[in-house]
């Protein structure tokens, strides 16, 4: 695992930290490689119950590494249409793995989450932000289009018109406005953000991985499916859950007046 991305475990919860604060956790090749390795390591991990994603040094991520891009252009290195597309597709490979993790992903955003960093935060199921958090789709400033799945995720979170406004203007959204728009769920003092994200993740350690994975998969499809399709998917998913060992154990504990394993109170 790259030093640029630290991955630690506390029981069934994985903490992923972008760890190049000198560059404001921009998407350097080392950070890209570290996130790729983290996604690969966590995919298929049957012991995993939740993931917390954050940045170090008071910055979530400044997005694309513009200095590296400029060096690449000035060096005379071949950077054709095909080369640029291949780099994006390589990024998409591990990004899709993050989005498809069958467990809750919680982003603890302190400071800027710009460009690709904004996209990375939006792949989370829950976003907790600090009072100094900022979200910006800054791509238009450098003549680029939103990436890291932001053109899919942001319209679904805040609506198409508002997403287009943020894309077109590239303006920065502060924590209070971000919460009002639904970009983040809670706004807390900087020192409270990561502990709160870890607290929420810890509540999910005794959960049914099957139920959570199916809930995440189906809700991810809800906005592009019709009601009839969702009912069929719901019936199949519920049949799997109601015949699972976890469910049988849970209703047994209920009838015996024992506390549930999963307690999100």
PDB file of C-alpha atoms in Angstrom:
ATOM      1  CA  UNK A   1       0.000   0.000   0.000  1.00  0.00           C
ATOM      2  CA  UNK A   2       1.313   3.466  -0.908  1.00  0.00           C
ATOM      3  CA  UNK A   3       2.369   5.829   1.916  1.00  0.00           C
ATOM      4  CA  UNK A   4       0.248   8.439   0.141  1.00  0.00           C
ATOM      5  CA  UNK A   5      -2.871   6.504   1.179  1.00  0.00           C
ATOM      6  CA  UNK A   6      -2.974   5.029   4.681  1.00  0.00           C
ATOM      7  CA  UNK A   7      -5.354   2.145   5.343  1.00  0.00           C
ATOM      8  CA  UNK A   8      -5.906   1.002   8.920  1.00  0.00           C
ATOM      9  CA  UNK A   9      -8.433  -1.341  10.476  1.00  0.00           C
ATOM     10  CA  UNK A  10     -10.397  -1.126  13.702  1.00  0.00           C
ATOM     11  CA  UNK A  11     -12.210  -4.415  13.816  1.00  0.00           C
ATOM     12  CA  UNK A  12     -14.556  -4.561  10.846  1.00  0.00           C
ATOM     13  CA  UNK A  13     -14.130  -0.866   9.936  1.00  0.00           C
ATOM     14  CA  UNK A  14     -11.482   0.316   7.459  1.00  0.00           C
ATOM     15  CA  UNK A  15     -10.132   3.873   7.645  1.00  0.00           C
ATOM     16  CA  UNK A  16      -8.670   5.248   4.400  1.00  0.00           C
ATOM     17  CA  UNK A  17      -6.671   8.483   4.688  1.00  0.00           C
ATOM     18  CA  UNK A  18      -5.328  10.516   1.786  1.00  0.00           C
ATOM     19  CA  UNK A  19      -1.919  11.424   3.135  1.00  0.00           C
ATOM     20  CA  UNK A  20      -0.104  14.001   1.014  1.00  0.00           C
ATOM     21  CA  UNK A  21      -1.029  17.221   2.841  1.00  0.00           C
ATOM     22  CA  UNK A  22       1.864  19.177   1.256  1.00  0.00           C
ATOM     23  CA  UNK A  23       0.061  18.879  -2.098  1.00  0.00           C
ATOM     24  CA  UNK A  24      -3.370  19.250  -0.443  1.00  0.00           C
ATOM     25  CA  UNK A  25      -3.988  15.568  -1.152  1.00  0.00           C
ATOM     26  CA  UNK A  26      -4.212  16.221  -4.875  1.00  0.00           C
ATOM     27  CA  UNK A  27      -4.645  13.176  -7.093  1.00  0.00           C
ATOM     28  CA  UNK A  28      -0.949  12.455  -7.605  1.00  0.00           C
ATOM     29  CA  UNK A  29       0.046   9.161  -9.156  1.00  0.00           C
ATOM     30  CA  UNK A  30       0.906   7.892  -5.671  1.00  0.00           C
ATOM     31  CA  UNK A  31      -2.555   8.750  -4.358  1.00  0.00           C
ATOM     32  CA  UNK A  32      -4.178   7.201  -7.426  1.00  0.00           C
ATOM     33  CA  UNK A  33      -2.133   4.034  -6.913  1.00  0.00           C
ATOM     34  CA  UNK A  34      -2.904   3.983  -3.194  1.00  0.00           C
ATOM     35  CA  UNK A  35      -6.639   4.317  -3.761  1.00  0.00           C
ATOM     36  CA  UNK A  36      -6.477   1.645  -6.460  1.00  0.00           C
ATOM     37  CA  UNK A  37      -4.720  -0.727  -4.055  1.00  0.00           C
ATOM     38  CA  UNK A  38      -7.155   0.076  -1.244  1.00  0.00           C
ATOM     39  CA  UNK A  39     -10.174  -0.597  -3.451  1.00  0.00           C
ATOM     40  CA  UNK A  40      -8.688  -3.904  -4.592  1.00  0.00           C
ATOM     41  CA  UNK A  41      -7.841  -4.973  -1.029  1.00  0.00           C
ATOM     42  CA  UNK A  42     -11.311  -4.186   0.330  1.00  0.00           C
ATOM     43  CA  UNK A  43     -13.307  -5.642  -2.541  1.00  0.00           C
ATOM     44  CA  UNK A  44     -14.463  -9.102  -1.564  1.00  0.00           C
ATOM     45  CA  UNK A  45     -13.376  -8.745   2.082  1.00  0.00           C
ATOM     46  CA  UNK A  46     -16.041 -10.748   3.901  1.00  0.00           C
ATOM     47  CA  UNK A  47     -15.063  -9.263   7.284  1.00  0.00           C
ATOM     48  CA  UNK A  48     -15.577  -5.648   6.211  1.00  0.00           C
ATOM     49  CA  UNK A  49     -18.627  -3.818   7.579  1.00  0.00           C
ATOM     50  CA  UNK A  50     -17.918  -0.133   6.872  1.00  0.00           C
ATOM     51  CA  UNK A  51     -15.341   2.216   5.326  1.00  0.00           C
ATOM     52  CA  UNK A  52     -14.417   5.736   6.450  1.00  0.00           C
ATOM     53  CA  UNK A  53     -12.687   7.935   3.882  1.00  0.00           C
ATOM     54  CA  UNK A  54     -10.861  11.142   4.841  1.00  0.00           C
ATOM     55  CA  UNK A  55      -7.845  13.362   4.166  1.00  0.00           C
ATOM     56  CA  UNK A  56      -5.010  14.523   6.406  1.00  0.00           C
ATOM     57  CA  UNK A  57      -3.727  18.016   7.128  1.00  0.00           C
ATOM     58  CA  UNK A  58      -7.113  19.736   7.173  1.00  0.00           C
ATOM     59  CA  UNK A  59      -7.753  18.970   3.496  1.00  0.00           C
ATOM     60  CA  UNK A  60      -9.914  16.243   1.990  1.00  0.00           C
ATOM     61  CA  UNK A  61      -8.527  16.560  -1.554  1.00  0.00           C
ATOM     62  CA  UNK A  62      -7.723  19.423  -3.910  1.00  0.00           C
ATOM     63  CA  UNK A  63      -8.582  17.182  -6.878  1.00  0.00           C
ATOM     64  CA  UNK A  64      -6.451  16.768  -9.981  1.00  0.00           C
ATOM     65  CA  UNK A  65      -2.686  17.250  -9.709  1.00  0.00           C
ATOM     66  CA  UNK A  66      -2.427  20.302 -11.997  1.00  0.00           C
ATOM     67  CA  UNK A  67       1.303  20.748 -11.397  1.00  0.00           C
ATOM     68  CA  UNK A  68       1.964  17.207 -12.601  1.00  0.00           C
ATOM     69  CA  UNK A  69      -0.263  17.803 -15.626  1.00  0.00           C
ATOM     70  CA  UNK A  70       1.701  20.945 -16.524  1.00  0.00           C
ATOM     71  CA  UNK A  71       5.039  19.137 -16.119  1.00  0.00           C
ATOM     72  CA  UNK A  72       3.787  16.409 -18.417  1.00  0.00           C
ATOM     73  CA  UNK A  73       2.829  18.897 -21.122  1.00  0.00           C
ATOM     74  CA  UNK A  74       6.079  20.888 -20.819  1.00  0.00           C
ATOM     75  CA  UNK A  75       8.274  17.790 -20.882  1.00  0.00           C
ATOM     76  CA  UNK A  76       7.205  16.961 -24.406  1.00  0.00           C
ATOM     77  CA  UNK A  77       5.897  13.606 -23.203  1.00  0.00           C
ATOM     78  CA  UNK A  78       3.354  12.227 -25.627  1.00  0.00           C
ATOM     79  CA  UNK A  79      -0.102  13.027 -24.286  1.00  0.00           C
ATOM     80  CA  UNK A  80      -2.583  12.284 -27.007  1.00  0.00           C
ATOM     81  CA  UNK A  81      -6.348  11.885 -26.924  1.00  0.00           C
ATOM     82  CA  UNK A  82      -5.889   8.130 -26.514  1.00  0.00           C
ATOM     83  CA  UNK A  83      -3.373   8.560 -23.689  1.00  0.00           C
ATOM     84  CA  UNK A  84      -5.675  10.930 -21.799  1.00  0.00           C
ATOM     85  CA  UNK A  85      -8.630   8.584 -22.255  1.00  0.00           C
ATOM     86  CA  UNK A  86      -6.605   5.594 -21.048  1.00  0.00           C
ATOM     87  CA  UNK A  87      -5.620   7.482 -17.880  1.00  0.00           C
ATOM     88  CA  UNK A  88      -9.258   8.307 -17.162  1.00  0.00           C
ATOM     89  CA  UNK A  89     -10.340   4.726 -17.765  1.00  0.00           C
ATOM     90  CA  UNK A  90      -7.647   3.465 -15.383  1.00  0.00           C
ATOM     91  CA  UNK A  91      -8.965   5.870 -12.738  1.00  0.00           C
ATOM     92  CA  UNK A  92     -12.519   4.718 -13.404  1.00  0.00           C
ATOM     93  CA  UNK A  93     -11.549   1.070 -12.849  1.00  0.00           C
ATOM     94  CA  UNK A  94     -10.753   1.535  -9.164  1.00  0.00           C
ATOM     95  CA  UNK A  95     -13.339   4.287  -8.700  1.00  0.00           C
ATOM     96  CA  UNK A  96     -16.094   1.897  -9.731  1.00  0.00           C
ATOM     97  CA  UNK A  97     -14.782  -0.582  -7.175  1.00  0.00           C
ATOM     98  CA  UNK A  98     -15.162   2.030  -4.432  1.00  0.00           C
ATOM     99  CA  UNK A  99     -18.697   2.839  -5.523  1.00  0.00           C
ATOM    100  CA  UNK A 100     -19.567  -0.861  -5.622  1.00  0.00           C
ATOM    101  CA  UNK A 101     -18.252  -1.756  -2.156  1.00  0.00           C
ATOM    102  CA  UNK A 102     -21.138  -3.672  -0.535  1.00  0.00           C
ATOM    103  CA  UNK A 103     -20.787  -1.815   2.777  1.00  0.00           C
ATOM    104  CA  UNK A 104     -21.546   1.753   3.908  1.00  0.00           C
ATOM    105  CA  UNK A 105     -18.848   4.254   2.921  1.00  0.00           C
ATOM    106  CA  UNK A 106     -18.664   7.372   5.084  1.00  0.00           C
ATOM    107  CA  UNK A 107     -16.678  10.430   3.976  1.00  0.00           C
ATOM    108  CA  UNK A 108     -15.258  12.686   6.703  1.00  0.00           C
ATOM    109  CA  UNK A 109     -14.592  15.940   4.827  1.00  0.00           C
ATOM    110  CA  UNK A 110     -12.460  18.563   6.528  1.00  0.00           C
ATOM    111  CA  UNK A 111     -11.360  21.480   4.373  1.00  0.00           C
ATOM    112  CA  UNK A 112     -11.485  21.541   0.567  1.00  0.00           C
ATOM    113  CA  UNK A 113     -12.983  18.780  -1.549  1.00  0.00           C
ATOM    114  CA  UNK A 114     -12.406  20.101  -5.053  1.00  0.00           C
ATOM    115  CA  UNK A 115     -12.687  18.575  -8.509  1.00  0.00           C
ATOM    116  CA  UNK A 116     -11.940  14.868  -8.386  1.00  0.00           C
ATOM    117  CA  UNK A 117     -11.868  15.164  -4.589  1.00  0.00           C
ATOM    118  CA  UNK A 118     -15.480  16.344  -4.708  1.00  0.00           C
ATOM    119  CA  UNK A 119     -16.305  13.336  -6.864  1.00  0.00           C
ATOM    120  CA  UNK A 120     -14.572  11.005  -4.409  1.00  0.00           C
ATOM    121  CA  UNK A 121     -16.570  12.426  -1.495  1.00  0.00           C
ATOM    122  CA  UNK A 122     -19.818  11.984  -3.442  1.00  0.00           C
ATOM    123  CA  UNK A 123     -19.169   8.259  -3.890  1.00  0.00           C
ATOM    124  CA  UNK A 124     -19.800   7.902  -0.151  1.00  0.00           C
ATOM    125  CA  UNK A 125     -23.175   6.886   1.260  1.00  0.00           C
ATOM    126  CA  UNK A 126     -22.900   9.412   4.093  1.00  0.00           C
ATOM    127  CA  UNK A 127     -20.870  12.638   4.165  1.00  0.00           C
ATOM    128  CA  UNK A 128     -19.913  14.338   7.432  1.00  0.00           C
ATOM    129  CA  UNK A 129     -18.353  17.783   6.928  1.00  0.00           C
ATOM    130  CA  UNK A 130     -16.423  20.200   9.076  1.00  0.00           C
ATOM    131  CA  UNK A 131     -17.409  23.832   9.459  1.00  0.00           C
ATOM    132  CA  UNK A 132     -14.472  24.744   7.192  1.00  0.00           C
ATOM    133  CA  UNK A 133     -15.311  22.146   4.520  1.00  0.00           C
ATOM    134  CA  UNK A 134     -15.660  23.396   0.951  1.00  0.00           C
ATOM    135  CA  UNK A 135     -16.968  21.599  -2.112  1.00  0.00           C
ATOM    136  CA  UNK A 136     -16.128  22.765  -5.604  1.00  0.00           C
ATOM    137  CA  UNK A 137     -16.617  21.335  -9.095  1.00  0.00           C
ATOM    138  CA  UNK A 138     -13.667  23.376 -10.334  1.00  0.00           C
ATOM    139  CA  UNK A 139     -13.214  21.676 -13.707  1.00  0.00           C
ATOM    140  CA  UNK A 140     -14.506  24.583 -15.834  1.00  0.00           C
ATOM    141  CA  UNK A 141     -11.665  26.775 -14.522  1.00  0.00           C
ATOM    142  CA  UNK A 142      -9.165  24.618 -16.424  1.00  0.00           C
ATOM    143  CA  UNK A 143     -11.313  23.793 -19.441  1.00  0.00           C
ATOM    144  CA  UNK A 144     -12.293  20.302 -18.311  1.00  0.00           C
ATOM    145  CA  UNK A 145     -15.546  18.463 -17.634  1.00  0.00           C
ATOM    146  CA  UNK A 146     -16.547  16.998 -14.260  1.00  0.00           C
ATOM    147  CA  UNK A 147     -15.151  13.512 -13.691  1.00  0.00           C
ATOM    148  CA  UNK A 148     -14.905  10.854 -10.975  1.00  0.00           C
ATOM    149  CA  UNK A 149     -18.584  10.078 -11.616  1.00  0.00           C
ATOM    150  CA  UNK A 150     -19.624  13.572 -10.490  1.00  0.00           C
ATOM    151  CA  UNK A 151     -21.867  14.082 -13.533  1.00  0.00           C
ATOM    152  CA  UNK A 152     -23.844  11.029 -12.375  1.00  0.00           C
ATOM    153  CA  UNK A 153     -23.776  11.477  -8.610  1.00  0.00           C
ATOM    154  CA  UNK A 154     -24.280  15.208  -8.086  1.00  0.00           C
ATOM    155  CA  UNK A 155     -27.521  15.648 -10.115  1.00  0.00           C
ATOM    156  CA  UNK A 156     -29.019  12.755  -8.129  1.00  0.00           C
ATOM    157  CA  UNK A 157     -28.059  14.355  -4.831  1.00  0.00           C
ATOM    158  CA  UNK A 158     -28.929  18.027  -5.441  1.00  0.00           C
ATOM    159  CA  UNK A 159     -30.972  18.013  -8.664  1.00  0.00           C
ATOM    160  CA  UNK A 160     -30.000  18.619 -12.282  1.00  0.00           C
ATOM    161  CA  UNK A 161     -30.429  22.414 -12.377  1.00  0.00           C
ATOM    162  CA  UNK A 162     -28.338  23.046  -9.256  1.00  0.00           C
ATOM    163  CA  UNK A 163     -25.670  20.568 -10.339  1.00  0.00           C
ATOM    164  CA  UNK A 164     -25.365  22.333 -13.690  1.00  0.00           C
ATOM    165  CA  UNK A 165     -25.052  25.676 -11.921  1.00  0.00           C
ATOM    166  CA  UNK A 166     -22.140  24.372  -9.839  1.00  0.00           C
ATOM    167  CA  UNK A 167     -20.536  22.788 -12.905  1.00  0.00           C
ATOM    168  CA  UNK A 168     -20.932  25.903 -15.051  1.00  0.00           C
ATOM    169  CA  UNK A 169     -19.806  28.470 -12.483  1.00  0.00           C
ATOM    170  CA  UNK A 170     -17.176  26.324 -10.708  1.00  0.00           C
ATOM    171  CA  UNK A 171     -18.017  28.222  -7.544  1.00  0.00           C
ATOM    172  CA  UNK A 172     -17.145  26.885  -4.108  1.00  0.00           C
ATOM    173  CA  UNK A 173     -19.917  25.744  -1.771  1.00  0.00           C
ATOM    174  CA  UNK A 174     -19.333  26.169   1.959  1.00  0.00           C
ATOM    175  CA  UNK A 175     -20.392  23.682   4.605  1.00  0.00           C
ATOM    176  CA  UNK A 176     -23.675  25.387   5.536  1.00  0.00           C
ATOM    177  CA  UNK A 177     -24.891  25.559   1.940  1.00  0.00           C
ATOM    178  CA  UNK A 178     -23.625  22.024   1.290  1.00  0.00           C
ATOM    179  CA  UNK A 179     -25.761  20.712   4.134  1.00  0.00           C
ATOM    180  CA  UNK A 180     -28.805  22.625   2.861  1.00  0.00           C
ATOM    181  CA  UNK A 181     -28.298  21.132  -0.620  1.00  0.00           C
ATOM    182  CA  UNK A 182     -27.890  17.599   0.734  1.00  0.00           C
ATOM    183  CA  UNK A 183     -24.200  17.271  -0.193  1.00  0.00           C
ATOM    184  CA  UNK A 184     -23.377  16.513   3.438  1.00  0.00           C
ATOM    185  CA  UNK A 185     -25.538  15.162   6.254  1.00  0.00           C
ATOM    186  CA  UNK A 186     -23.962  16.910   9.254  1.00  0.00           C
ATOM    187  CA  UNK A 187     -21.643  19.872   9.860  1.00  0.00           C
ATOM    188  CA  UNK A 188     -19.398  19.720  12.909  1.00  0.00           C
ATOM    189  CA  UNK A 189     -16.268  21.397  14.309  1.00  0.00           C
ATOM    190  CA  UNK A 190     -13.134  20.090  12.536  1.00  0.00           C
ATOM    191  CA  UNK A 191     -11.956  18.024  15.480  1.00  0.00           C
ATOM    192  CA  UNK A 192     -15.326  16.232  15.705  1.00  0.00           C
ATOM    193  CA  UNK A 193     -15.699  15.145  12.073  1.00  0.00           C
ATOM    194  CA  UNK A 194     -13.545  12.013  11.957  1.00  0.00           C
ATOM    195  CA  UNK A 195     -14.672  10.744  15.390  1.00  0.00           C
ATOM    196  CA  UNK A 196     -18.295  11.152  14.293  1.00  0.00           C
ATOM    197  CA  UNK A 197     -17.671   9.265  11.036  1.00  0.00           C
ATOM    198  CA  UNK A 198     -15.943   6.472  12.959  1.00  0.00           C
ATOM    199  CA  UNK A 199     -18.795   6.438  15.487  1.00  0.00           C
ATOM    200  CA  UNK A 200     -21.356   5.900  12.731  1.00  0.00           C
ATOM    201  CA  UNK A 201     -19.169   3.216  11.148  1.00  0.00           C
ATOM    202  CA  UNK A 202     -18.773   1.483  14.505  1.00  0.00           C
ATOM    203  CA  UNK A 203     -22.545   1.219  14.867  1.00  0.00           C
ATOM    204  CA  UNK A 204     -22.566  -1.031  11.815  1.00  0.00           C
ATOM    205  CA  UNK A 205     -20.071  -3.639  12.999  1.00  0.00           C
ATOM    206  CA  UNK A 206     -22.670  -6.226  14.032  1.00  0.00           C
ATOM    207  CA  UNK A 207     -24.866  -5.877  10.957  1.00  0.00           C
ATOM    208  CA  UNK A 208     -26.042  -8.223   8.245  1.00  0.00           C
ATOM    209  CA  UNK A 209     -23.619  -7.730   5.371  1.00  0.00           C
ATOM    210  CA  UNK A 210     -26.153  -9.338   3.043  1.00  0.00           C
ATOM    211  CA  UNK A 211     -28.928  -6.891   3.990  1.00  0.00           C
ATOM    212  CA  UNK A 212     -26.653  -3.870   3.742  1.00  0.00           C
ATOM    213  CA  UNK A 213     -25.147  -4.889   0.410  1.00  0.00           C
ATOM    214  CA  UNK A 214     -28.570  -5.484  -1.141  1.00  0.00           C
ATOM    215  CA  UNK A 215     -29.930  -2.212   0.262  1.00  0.00           C
ATOM    216  CA  UNK A 216     -26.994  -0.298  -1.180  1.00  0.00           C
ATOM    217  CA  UNK A 217     -27.271  -2.016  -4.561  1.00  0.00           C
ATOM    218  CA  UNK A 218     -31.019  -1.519  -4.906  1.00  0.00           C
ATOM    219  CA  UNK A 219     -31.145   2.092  -3.720  1.00  0.00           C
ATOM    220  CA  UNK A 220     -28.359   2.822  -6.193  1.00  0.00           C
ATOM    221  CA  UNK A 221     -30.668   1.637  -8.969  1.00  0.00           C
ATOM    222  CA  UNK A 222     -33.849   3.246  -7.644  1.00  0.00           C
ATOM    223  CA  UNK A 223     -33.653   6.527  -9.565  1.00  0.00           C
ATOM    224  CA  UNK A 224     -33.193   4.821 -12.917  1.00  0.00           C
ATOM    225  CA  UNK A 225     -35.745   2.027 -12.506  1.00  0.00           C
ATOM    226  CA  UNK A 226     -39.525   1.989 -12.557  1.00  0.00           C
ATOM    227  CA  UNK A 227     -41.660   1.006  -9.575  1.00  0.00           C
ATOM    228  CA  UNK A 228     -42.487  -2.440 -10.954  1.00  0.00           C
ATOM    229  CA  UNK A 229     -38.809  -3.279 -11.461  1.00  0.00           C
ATOM    230  CA  UNK A 230     -37.966  -2.115  -7.952  1.00  0.00           C
ATOM    231  CA  UNK A 231     -40.751  -4.247  -6.463  1.00  0.00           C
ATOM    232  CA  UNK A 232     -39.356  -7.332  -8.203  1.00  0.00           C
ATOM    233  CA  UNK A 233     -35.839  -6.558  -7.004  1.00  0.00           C
ATOM    234  CA  UNK A 234     -37.155  -5.905  -3.507  1.00  0.00           C
ATOM    235  CA  UNK A 235     -38.977  -9.239  -3.411  1.00  0.00           C
ATOM    236  CA  UNK A 236     -35.868 -11.162  -4.491  1.00  0.00           C
ATOM    237  CA  UNK A 237     -33.640  -9.314  -2.028  1.00  0.00           C
ATOM    238  CA  UNK A 238     -36.065  -9.787   0.836  1.00  0.00           C
ATOM    239  CA  UNK A 239     -36.333 -13.497   0.084  1.00  0.00           C
ATOM    240  CA  UNK A 240     -32.560 -13.767   0.437  1.00  0.00           C
ATOM    241  CA  UNK A 241     -32.560 -11.828   3.704  1.00  0.00           C
ATOM    242  CA  UNK A 242     -35.535 -13.572   5.329  1.00  0.00           C
ATOM    243  CA  UNK A 243     -33.917 -16.976   4.801  1.00  0.00           C
ATOM    244  CA  UNK A 244     -30.479 -15.884   6.023  1.00  0.00           C
ATOM    245  CA  UNK A 245     -28.839 -17.086   9.230  1.00  0.00           C
ATOM    246  CA  UNK A 246     -28.525 -13.481  10.445  1.00  0.00           C
ATOM    247  CA  UNK A 247     -32.285 -12.863  10.174  1.00  0.00           C
ATOM    248  CA  UNK A 248     -33.191 -16.125  11.888  1.00  0.00           C
ATOM    249  CA  UNK A 249     -30.793 -15.306  14.724  1.00  0.00           C
ATOM    250  CA  UNK A 250     -32.123 -11.736  14.979  1.00  0.00           C
ATOM    251  CA  UNK A 251     -35.774 -12.720  15.316  1.00  0.00           C
ATOM    252  CA  UNK A 252     -34.747 -15.397  17.820  1.00  0.00           C
ATOM    253  CA  UNK A 253     -33.027 -12.747  19.930  1.00  0.00           C
ATOM    254  CA  UNK A 254     -36.136 -10.552  19.672  1.00  0.00           C
ATOM    255  CA  UNK A 255     -38.523 -13.262  20.861  1.00  0.00           C
ATOM    256  CA  UNK A 256     -36.142 -14.119  23.714  1.00  0.00           C
ATOM    257  CA  UNK A 257     -36.018 -10.413  24.678  1.00  0.00           C
ATOM    258  CA  UNK A 258     -32.271 -10.237  24.060  1.00  0.00           C
ATOM    259  CA  UNK A 259     -30.774  -6.991  22.735  1.00  0.00           C
ATOM    260  CA  UNK A 260     -30.167  -6.965  18.965  1.00  0.00           C
ATOM    261  CA  UNK A 261     -26.618  -7.298  17.673  1.00  0.00           C
ATOM    262  CA  UNK A 262     -27.178  -4.275  15.428  1.00  0.00           C
ATOM    263  CA  UNK A 263     -28.188  -1.228  17.457  1.00  0.00           C
ATOM    264  CA  UNK A 264     -28.078   2.106  15.630  1.00  0.00           C
ATOM    265  CA  UNK A 265     -29.717   4.062  18.450  1.00  0.00           C
TER     266      UNK A 265
END
